[in-house]
Coordinates of N, CA and C in Angstrom, one line a residue:
M1123 N 125.7 184.4 147.8 CA 124.6 185.2 148.4 C 125.0 186.7 148.3
T1124 N 124.1 187.5 147.7 CA 124.4 188.9 147.6 C 124.0 189.6 148.9
Y1125 N 124.4 190.9 149.0 CA 124.0 191.7 150.1 C 122.5 191.7 150.4
N1126 N 121.7 192.0 149.3 CA 120.3 192.1 149.4 C 119.7 190.7 149.8
E1127 N 120.3 189.7 149.3 CA 119.8 188.3 149.6 C 120.1 188.0 151.1
Y1128 N 121.2 188.5 151.6 CA 121.5 188.3 153.0 C 120.5 189.1 153.9
I1129 N 120.2 190.3 153.5 CA 119.3 191.1 154.3 C 117.9 190.4 154.4
R1130 N 117.5 189.8 153.2 CA 116.2 189.1 153.2 C 116.3 187.9 154.1
Y1131 N 117.4 187.2 154.0 CA 117.6 185.9 154.8 C 117.6 186.3 156.3
H1132 N 118.3 187.3 156.7 CA 118.3 187.7 158.1 C 116.9 188.1 158.5
L1133 N 116.2 188.9 157.8 CA 114.9 189.3 158.2 C 113.9 188.2 158.1
G1134 N 114.1 187.2 157.3 CA 113.3 186.0 157.3 C 113.2 185.3 158.6
G1135 N 114.3 185.4 159.3 CA 114.3 185.0 160.7 C 114.7 183.5 161.1
D1136 N 115.0 182.7 160.1 CA 115.3 181.3 160.4 C 116.5 181.2 161.3
A1137 N 117.6 181.9 161.0 CA 118.8 181.7 161.8 C 118.6 182.1 163.3
G1138 N 117.7 183.0 163.6 CA 117.5 183.5 165.0 C 116.2 183.0 165.6
V1139 N 115.6 182.0 165.0 CA 114.3 181.6 165.4 C 114.2 181.2 166.9
E1140 N 115.2 180.5 167.4 CA 115.2 180.1 168.8 C 115.3 181.3 169.7
E1141 N 116.2 182.2 169.4 CA 116.4 183.3 170.2 C 115.2 184.2 170.4
R1142 N 114.5 184.4 169.2 CA 113.2 185.1 169.3 C 112.1 184.3 170.0
M1143 N 112.2 183.0 170.0 CA 111.2 182.2 170.7 C 111.3 182.4 172.2
I1144 N 112.5 182.6 172.7 CA 112.7 182.9 174.2 C 111.9 184.2 174.5
A1145 N 112.0 185.2 173.7 CA 111.3 186.4 173.9 C 109.8 186.2 173.8
S1146 N 109.4 185.4 172.9 CA 107.9 185.1 172.7 C 107.4 184.3 173.9
L1147 N 108.2 183.4 174.4 CA 107.7 182.6 175.6 C 107.7 183.5 176.8
S1148 N 108.6 184.4 177.0 CA 108.6 185.4 178.1 C 107.4 186.2 178.1
A1149 N 107.0 186.7 176.9 CA 105.8 187.5 176.7 C 104.5 186.6 177.0
Y1150 N 104.5 185.4 176.5 CA 103.4 184.5 176.6 C 103.1 184.2 178.1
Y1151 N 104.1 183.9 178.8 CA 104.0 183.6 180.3 C 104.0 184.8 181.2
K1152 N 104.1 186.0 180.5 CA 104.2 187.3 181.3 C 105.2 187.2 182.4
L1153 N 106.4 186.8 182.1 CA 107.5 186.7 183.0 C 107.9 188.0 183.5
S1154 N 108.3 188.1 184.8 CA 109.0 189.2 185.3 C 110.3 189.5 184.6
R1155 N 110.9 190.6 184.8 CA 112.2 190.9 184.2 C 113.3 189.9 184.7
W1156 N 113.2 189.6 186.0 CA 114.2 188.7 186.6 C 114.0 187.3 186.0
D1157 N 112.7 186.8 185.9 CA 112.5 185.5 185.3 C 112.8 185.4 183.8
S1158 N 112.6 186.5 183.1 CA 113.1 186.6 181.7 C 114.6 186.5 181.6
F1159 N 115.3 187.1 182.6 CA 116.7 187.0 182.6 C 117.1 185.6 182.9
R1160 N 116.5 185.0 183.9 CA 116.8 183.6 184.2 C 116.6 182.7 183.0
L1161 N 115.5 182.9 182.3 CA 115.2 182.0 181.1 C 116.3 182.2 180.1
A1162 N 116.7 183.4 179.8 CA 117.8 183.6 178.9 C 119.1 182.9 179.4
Y1163 N 119.4 183.0 180.7 CA 120.5 182.3 181.2 C 120.5 180.8 181.1
Y1164 N 119.3 180.3 181.4 CA 119.1 178.8 181.2 C 119.2 178.4 179.8
Y1165 N 118.7 179.2 178.9 CA 118.8 178.8 177.5 C 120.3 178.8 177.0
T1166 N 121.0 179.8 177.5 CA 122.4 179.9 177.1 C 123.2 178.7 177.8
T1167 N 122.8 178.3 178.9 CA 123.5 177.2 179.6 C 123.3 175.9 178.9
T1168 N 122.1 175.7 178.3 CA 121.8 174.4 177.7 C 121.7 174.5 176.1
Y1169 N 121.4 175.7 175.6 CA 121.1 175.9 174.2 C 120.0 174.9 173.7
H1170 N 119.0 174.8 174.6 CA 117.9 173.8 174.3 C 116.6 174.4 175.1
I1171 N 115.6 174.8 174.3 CA 114.5 175.5 174.9 C 113.7 174.7 175.9
P1172 N 113.3 173.4 175.7 CA 112.6 172.7 176.7 C 113.4 172.5 178.0
S1173 N 114.7 172.4 177.9 CA 115.6 172.3 179.1 C 115.6 173.6 179.8
A1174 N 115.6 174.7 179.1 CA 115.6 176.0 179.7 C 114.3 176.2 180.5
L1175 N 113.2 175.8 179.9 CA 111.9 175.9 180.6 C 111.8 175.0 181.8
K1176 N 112.4 173.8 181.8 CA 112.5 173.0 182.9 C 113.2 173.7 184.1
L1177 N 114.3 174.3 183.7 CA 115.1 175.0 184.8 C 114.4 176.2 185.3
L1178 N 113.6 176.9 184.4 CA 112.8 178.0 184.9 C 111.8 177.6 185.9
R1179 N 111.2 176.4 185.7 CA 110.2 175.9 186.6 C 110.9 175.4 187.9
D1180 N 112.1 174.8 187.8 CA 112.8 174.2 188.9 C 114.3 174.4 188.7
H1181 N 114.8 175.4 189.4 CA 116.3 175.7 189.3 C 117.1 174.5 189.6
N1182 N 116.6 173.6 190.5 CA 117.4 172.5 190.9 C 117.2 171.2 190.1
T1183 N 116.7 171.4 188.9 CA 116.5 170.2 188.0 C 117.9 169.6 187.7
P1184 N 118.0 168.3 188.0 CA 119.3 167.6 187.7 C 119.7 167.7 186.3
K1185 N 121.0 167.8 186.1 CA 121.5 167.9 184.7 C 121.2 166.6 183.9
S1186 N 120.9 165.5 184.6 CA 120.6 164.2 183.9 C 119.2 164.3 183.2
E1187 N 118.4 165.3 183.6 CA 117.1 165.4 183.0 C 117.1 166.5 181.9
L1188 N 118.2 167.1 181.6 CA 118.3 168.1 180.6 C 119.1 167.7 179.4
K1189 N 118.9 168.4 178.3 CA 119.7 168.2 177.1 C 120.6 169.4 176.9
F1190 N 121.9 169.2 176.6 CA 122.9 170.2 176.3 C 123.3 170.1 174.9
R1191 N 123.0 171.1 174.1 CA 123.2 171.0 172.7 C 124.5 171.8 172.2
T1192 N 125.1 171.3 171.1 CA 126.2 171.9 170.5 C 127.3 172.2 171.5
D1193 N 127.9 173.4 171.5 CA 129.0 173.7 172.3 C 128.7 173.6 173.8
R1194 N 127.5 173.7 174.2 CA 127.1 173.7 175.6 C 127.1 172.2 176.2
R1195 N 127.5 171.3 175.4 CA 127.6 169.9 175.9 C 128.6 169.8 176.9
Y1196 N 129.6 170.7 176.9 CA 130.7 170.7 177.9 C 130.2 171.0 179.3
V1197 N 129.0 171.6 179.4 CA 128.4 172.0 180.7 C 128.2 170.7 181.5
R1198 N 128.0 169.6 180.9 CA 127.8 168.4 181.6 C 129.0 167.8 182.3
I1199 N 130.2 168.3 182.0 CA 131.4 167.8 182.5 C 131.7 168.3 183.9
G1200 N 132.0 167.4 184.8 CA 132.4 167.8 186.2 C 131.4 168.6 186.9
D1201 N 131.8 169.6 187.6 CA 130.9 170.5 188.4 C 130.5 171.7 187.6
T1202 N 130.7 171.8 186.3 CA 130.4 173.0 185.6 C 129.0 173.4 185.7
F1203 N 128.1 172.5 185.5 CA 126.6 172.8 185.6 C 126.3 173.3 187.0
T1204 N 126.8 172.7 188.0 CA 126.5 173.1 189.4 C 127.0 174.5 189.6
R1205 N 128.2 174.8 189.1 CA 128.8 176.2 189.3 C 128.0 177.2 188.5
L1206 N 127.5 176.8 187.3 CA 126.7 177.8 186.6 C 125.4 178.1 187.3
M1207 N 124.7 177.1 187.9 CA 123.5 177.3 188.6 C 123.8 178.1 189.9
A1208 N 124.9 177.9 190.5 CA 125.2 178.6 191.8 C 125.5 180.1 191.5
Q1209 N 126.1 180.4 190.3 CA 126.4 181.7 189.9 C 125.2 182.6 189.7
L1210 N 124.1 182.0 189.2 CA 123.0 182.8 188.9 C 122.4 183.5 190.1
S1211 N 122.3 184.9 190.0 CA 121.8 185.7 191.1 C 121.3 187.0 190.5
P1212 N 120.5 187.7 191.2 CA 120.1 189.1 190.8 C 121.3 190.0 190.6
K1213 N 122.4 189.7 191.2 CA 123.6 190.6 191.0 C 124.0 190.6 189.6
L1214 N 123.9 189.5 188.9 CA 124.3 189.5 187.5 C 123.4 190.4 186.6
L1215 N 122.1 190.4 186.9 CA 121.2 191.4 186.2 C 121.5 192.8 186.6
E1216 N 121.8 193.1 187.8 CA 122.1 194.4 188.3 C 123.4 194.9 187.6
Q1217 N 124.4 194.0 187.5 CA 125.7 194.3 186.9 C 125.4 194.6 185.4
L1218 N 124.6 193.8 184.7 CA 124.4 194.0 183.3 C 123.6 195.3 183.0
D1219 N 122.7 195.6 183.9 CA 121.9 196.8 183.7 C 122.7 198.1 183.8
R1220 N 123.9 198.0 184.3 CA 124.8 199.2 184.4 C 125.5 199.5 183.1
A1221 N 125.4 198.5 182.2 CA 126.1 198.7 180.8 C 125.3 199.7 180.0
T1222 N 126.0 200.5 179.2 CA 125.3 201.4 178.3 C 125.6 201.2 176.9
T1223 N 126.5 200.2 176.6 CA 126.9 199.9 175.2 C 127.0 198.4 175.1
T1224 N 127.0 197.9 173.9 CA 127.1 196.4 173.7 C 128.5 196.0 174.0
T1225 N 129.5 196.9 173.9 CA 130.9 196.5 174.3 C 130.9 196.2 175.8
E1226 N 130.3 197.1 176.6 CA 130.3 196.9 178.0 C 129.5 195.7 178.4
Q1227 N 128.4 195.4 177.7 CA 127.6 194.2 177.9 C 128.5 193.0 177.7
Y1228 N 129.2 193.0 176.6 CA 130.0 191.8 176.2 C 131.1 191.6 177.3
N1229 N 131.7 192.7 177.7 CA 132.8 192.6 178.7 C 132.3 192.0 180.0
I1230 N 131.1 192.4 180.3 CA 130.5 191.9 181.6 C 130.1 190.4 181.5
V1231 N 129.4 190.1 180.4 CA 128.9 188.7 180.3 C 130.0 187.7 180.0
S1232 N 131.0 188.1 179.2 CA 132.1 187.2 179.0 C 133.0 186.9 180.2
G1233 N 132.8 187.7 181.3 CA 133.5 187.5 182.5 C 132.7 186.6 183.5
W1234 N 131.5 186.2 183.1 CA 130.8 185.2 184.0 C 131.4 183.8 183.8
Y1235 N 131.3 183.0 184.8 CA 131.8 181.7 184.7 C 131.3 180.9 183.5
F1236 N 132.2 180.3 182.7 CA 131.8 179.5 181.5 C 131.0 180.2 180.5
F1237 N 131.2 181.5 180.4 CA 130.6 182.3 179.3 C 131.7 182.8 178.4
G1238 N 132.2 182.1 177.4 CA 133.1 182.5 176.5 C 132.5 183.4 175.4
R1239 N 133.2 183.7 174.3 CA 132.6 184.5 173.3 C 131.3 184.0 172.7
Y1240 N 131.3 182.7 172.4 CA 130.1 182.1 171.8 C 128.9 182.2 172.8
A1241 N 129.0 181.8 174.0 CA 127.9 181.9 175.0 C 127.5 183.3 175.3
A1242 N 128.5 184.2 175.4 CA 128.2 185.6 175.6 C 127.4 186.2 174.5
F1243 N 127.7 185.9 173.2 CA 127.0 186.4 172.1 C 125.6 185.8 172.1
L1244 N 125.5 184.6 172.4 CA 124.1 183.9 172.4 C 123.3 184.5 173.5
F1245 N 123.8 184.7 174.7 CA 123.0 185.3 175.7 C 122.6 186.7 175.4
L1246 N 123.5 187.5 174.9 CA 123.2 188.9 174.6 C 122.3 189.1 173.4
E1247 N 122.3 188.2 172.5 CA 121.3 188.2 171.4 C 119.9 188.1 172.0
V1248 N 119.7 187.1 172.9 CA 118.4 186.9 173.5 C 118.1 188.1 174.4
W1249 N 119.0 188.5 175.2 CA 118.7 189.6 176.2 C 118.3 190.9 175.5
A1250 N 118.9 191.1 174.3 CA 118.5 192.3 173.5 C 117.0 192.3 173.2
K1251 N 116.5 191.1 173.1 CA 115.0 191.0 172.7 C 114.2 191.0 174.0
L1252 N 114.8 190.8 175.1 CA 114.0 190.7 176.4 C 114.1 192.0 177.3
S1253 N 115.2 192.7 177.2 CA 115.5 193.7 178.3 C 114.6 194.9 178.1
G1254 N 114.3 195.3 176.9 CA 113.6 196.5 176.6 C 114.4 197.8 176.8
K1255 N 115.7 197.6 176.9 CA 116.6 198.7 177.2 C 117.4 199.0 175.9
Q1256 N 117.3 200.3 175.5 CA 118.0 200.7 174.3 C 119.4 201.2 174.7
I1257 N 120.4 200.5 174.1 CA 121.8 200.9 174.4 C 122.6 201.1 173.1
S1258 N 123.7 201.7 173.1 CA 124.6 202.0 172.0 C 125.2 200.7 171.5
D1259 N 125.0 200.3 170.2 CA 125.5 199.1 169.7 C 126.9 199.3 169.0
D1260 N 127.9 199.4 169.9 CA 129.2 199.8 169.4 C 130.2 198.7 169.3
L1261 N 129.8 197.4 169.6 CA 130.8 196.3 169.7 C 131.4 196.1 168.3
A1262 N 132.7 196.1 168.2 CA 133.4 195.9 167.0 C 133.8 194.4 166.9
L1263 N 133.4 193.7 165.9 CA 133.8 192.3 165.7 C 135.2 192.2 165.3
K1264 N 135.9 191.2 165.8 CA 137.3 191.0 165.5 C 137.6 190.3 164.2
F1265 N 136.6 189.6 163.7 CA 136.8 188.9 162.4 C 138.0 187.9 162.5
E1266 N 137.9 187.1 163.5 CA 138.9 186.0 163.6 C 138.8 185.1 162.3
P1267 N 139.9 184.7 161.7 CA 139.9 184.0 160.4 C 139.1 182.7 160.4
E1268 N 139.1 182.0 161.5 CA 138.5 180.6 161.4 C 137.0 180.6 161.9
E1269 N 136.5 181.8 162.3 CA 135.2 181.9 162.9 C 134.2 181.9 161.7
N1270 N 133.0 181.2 161.9 CA 132.0 181.1 160.9 C 131.4 182.5 160.5
Y1271 N 131.3 183.4 161.6 CA 130.7 184.7 161.3 C 131.6 185.5 160.3
T1272 N 132.9 185.3 160.5 CA 133.9 185.9 159.6 C 133.8 185.4 158.2
K1273 N 133.7 184.1 158.1 CA 133.5 183.5 156.7 C 132.2 184.0 156.1
G1274 N 131.1 184.1 156.9 CA 129.9 184.6 156.3 C 130.0 186.0 155.9
A1275 N 130.6 186.9 156.7 CA 130.8 188.3 156.3 C 131.6 188.4 155.1
E1276 N 132.6 187.6 155.0 CA 133.5 187.7 153.8 C 132.7 187.2 152.5
I1277 N 131.8 186.3 152.7 CA 131.0 185.8 151.5 C 130.1 187.0 151.0
I1278 N 129.5 187.6 152.0 CA 128.6 188.7 151.6 C 129.3 190.0 151.1
A1279 N 130.3 190.4 151.9 CA 131.0 191.6 151.5 C 132.0 191.4 150.4
Q1280 N 132.4 190.1 150.1 CA 133.3 189.8 149.1 C 134.7 190.5 149.3
T1281 N 135.1 190.4 150.5 CA 136.4 191.0 150.9 C 136.9 190.4 152.2
Q1282 N 138.2 190.4 152.4 CA 138.8 190.0 153.7 C 139.3 191.2 154.5
D1283 N 139.1 192.4 153.9 CA 139.6 193.6 154.5 C 138.7 194.0 155.7
K1284 N 139.4 194.1 156.9 CA 138.6 194.3 158.1 C 137.8 195.6 158.2
A1285 N 138.4 196.6 157.6 CA 137.7 197.9 157.6 C 136.4 197.8 156.7
A1286 N 136.5 197.1 155.6 CA 135.4 196.9 154.7 C 134.3 196.0 155.4
L1287 N 134.8 195.0 156.1 CA 133.9 194.1 156.8 C 133.1 194.8 157.9
T1288 N 133.8 195.7 158.6 CA 133.2 196.5 159.6 C 132.2 197.5 159.0
A1289 N 132.5 198.0 157.9 CA 131.5 198.9 157.2 C 130.3 198.1 156.8
F1290 N 130.5 196.9 156.3 CA 129.4 196.0 156.0 C 128.5 195.8 157.2
I1291 N 129.1 195.5 158.3 CA 128.3 195.2 159.5 C 127.5 196.5 159.9
E1292 N 128.1 197.6 159.8 CA 127.3 198.9 160.2 C 126.2 199.1 159.2
R1293 N 126.4 198.8 158.0 CA 125.3 199.0 157.0 C 124.2 198.0 157.2
A1294 N 124.6 196.7 157.6 CA 123.6 195.7 157.8 C 122.8 196.0 159.1
K1295 N 123.4 196.6 160.1 CA 122.7 197.0 161.3 C 121.5 197.9 160.9
T1296 N 121.9 198.9 160.1 CA 120.8 199.9 159.7 C 119.7 199.2 158.8
D1297 N 120.1 198.4 157.9 CA 119.2 197.8 157.0 C 118.3 196.7 157.6
T1298 N 118.8 196.1 158.7 CA 118.0 195.1 159.4 C 117.3 195.6 160.6
C1299 N 117.8 196.8 161.1 CA 117.3 197.3 162.4 C 117.6 196.3 163.5
D1300 N 118.7 195.7 163.4 CA 119.1 194.6 164.4 C 120.5 194.9 164.9
N1301 N 120.9 194.1 165.9 CA 122.1 194.3 166.6 C 123.2 193.4 166.2
V1302 N 124.4 193.7 166.6 CA 125.6 192.9 166.2 C 125.5 191.4 166.6
F1303 N 124.9 191.1 167.7 CA 124.8 189.8 168.2 C 123.9 188.9 167.2
S1304 N 122.8 189.5 166.8 CA 121.9 188.8 165.8 C 122.6 188.7 164.5
L1305 N 123.3 189.7 164.0 CA 124.0 189.6 162.8 C 125.0 188.5 162.8
E1306 N 125.7 188.4 163.9 CA 126.7 187.3 164.0 C 126.1 185.9 163.8
T1307 N 124.9 185.7 164.4 CA 124.2 184.5 164.2 C 123.9 184.2 162.8
S1308 N 123.3 185.1 162.1 CA 122.9 184.9 160.7 C 124.1 184.7 159.8
L1309 N 125.2 185.4 160.1 CA 126.4 185.3 159.3 C 127.0 183.9 159.5
C1310 N 127.0 183.4 160.7 CA 127.4 182.0 160.9 C 126.6 181.0 160.0
A1311 N 125.3 181.3 160.0 CA 124.4 180.5 159.1 C 124.8 180.6 157.7
V1312 N 125.2 181.8 157.2 CA 125.6 182.0 155.8 C 126.8 181.1 155.5
A1313 N 127.7 181.1 156.4 CA 128.9 180.2 156.1 C 128.5 178.8 156.0
K1314 N 127.6 178.3 156.8 CA 127.2 176.9 156.8 C 126.3 176.6 155.6
L1315 N 125.5 177.6 155.2 CA 124.7 177.5 153.9 C 125.7 177.3 152.7
K1316 N 126.7 178.1 152.7 CA 127.7 178.0 151.6 C 128.4 176.7 151.6
K1317 N 128.7 176.1 152.8 CA 129.3 174.8 153.0 C 128.4 173.7 152.6
G1318 N 127.1 174.0 152.7 CA 126.1 172.9 152.3 C 125.6 172.1 153.5
T1319 N 126.0 172.5 154.7 CA 125.5 171.8 155.9 C 124.2 172.4 156.5
R1320 N 123.8 173.5 156.0 CA 122.5 174.1 156.5 C 121.7 174.5 155.3
W1321 N 120.5 174.8 155.5 CA 119.6 175.3 154.5 C 118.6 176.3 155.1
N1322 N 117.9 177.1 154.3 CA 117.0 178.1 154.8 C 115.8 177.3 155.4
G1323 N 115.6 177.3 156.7 CA 114.6 176.5 157.4 C 115.2 175.5 158.3
Y1324 N 116.5 175.3 158.2 CA 117.1 174.3 159.1 C 116.9 174.6 160.6
Y1325 N 117.1 175.8 161.0 CA 117.0 176.1 162.4 C 115.6 176.0 162.9
T1326 N 114.6 176.3 162.1 CA 113.2 176.1 162.5 C 112.9 174.6 162.6
E1327 N 113.4 173.8 161.7 CA 113.2 172.4 161.7 C 113.9 171.8 163.0
R1328 N 115.1 172.3 163.4 CA 115.7 171.9 164.6 C 114.9 172.2 165.8
L1329 N 114.4 173.4 165.8 CA 113.5 173.8 167.0 C 112.3 172.8 167.1
L1330 N 111.7 172.6 166.0 CA 110.5 171.7 166.0 C 110.9 170.3 166.5
S1331 N 112.1 169.8 166.1 CA 112.6 168.5 166.5 C 112.8 168.5 168.0
D1332 N 113.4 169.6 168.5 CA 113.7 169.7 170.0 C 112.5 169.7 170.8
I1333 N 111.4 170.3 170.4 CA 110.2 170.4 171.2 C 109.2 169.3 171.0
A1334 N 109.5 168.4 170.0 CA 108.5 167.3 169.7 C 108.3 166.4 171.0
G1335 N 107.1 166.3 171.4 CA 106.7 165.5 172.5 C 106.9 166.1 173.9
S1336 N 107.4 167.4 173.9 CA 107.5 168.0 175.2 C 106.2 168.7 175.6
E1337 N 106.0 169.0 176.8 CA 104.8 169.6 177.3 C 104.6 171.0 176.7
W1338 N 105.6 171.6 176.2 CA 105.5 173.0 175.6 C 105.4 173.0 174.1
E1339 N 105.2 171.8 173.5 CA 105.3 171.7 172.0 C 104.1 172.6 171.4
N1340 N 102.9 172.4 171.8 CA 101.8 173.1 171.2 C 101.9 174.7 171.4
I1341 N 102.4 175.1 172.6 CA 102.5 176.5 172.8 C 103.6 177.1 171.9
I1342 N 104.7 176.4 171.8 CA 105.8 176.9 171.0 C 105.4 177.0 169.5
V1343 N 104.8 175.9 169.0 CA 104.3 175.9 167.6 C 103.4 177.1 167.4
S1344 N 102.5 177.4 168.3 CA 101.6 178.5 168.2 C 102.2 179.8 168.1
L1345 N 103.4 179.9 168.7 CA 104.2 181.2 168.8 C 105.1 181.4 167.6
L1346 N 105.3 180.4 166.8 CA 106.2 180.5 165.7 C 105.6 181.5 164.6

């Protein structure tokens, strides 16, 4: 995949279709800022839009009635889910609103219970689309060797040099008018496209599969 092909792929939106859908649902339901924050938190907790909507309607929804997808399946273990629900409060939003850079945002969110790098990036990708707050996007990716986003960046930039990879990210931010969290998502997808486990349209198909038969199916399809 060339650089220009990557920019087109990113702007095509398949890799970030779910994250944008959270913002679309927030606008559709005219959610308050706090409820938008809660929806992003629930989505990050489950990585499953219908489950996030169930929690938005009832914070006390039992975990047995929810689906936890990919890395968030570990939320089901022990008291993790209970602790995540207990942690959610307006203080988290107030804390995050004090951040003026993406680095500060990441440091704050990655300090929340059970929010490691993956969950923090997922939450902040969604929150960037919801908050309406413009901040400095200064977060420097570490390019860990085994991470999919690193593999994706190396495929596009055709180098393993970290300075060159950082320059590639800065250029891509400008050319996509998007943030580091969204770029990380599409770069992960690039690595999986190269591996042959994903295709352009995969994430949209997964979204449609997740919502099939749910009470929100027609609304979500209309917002695509």
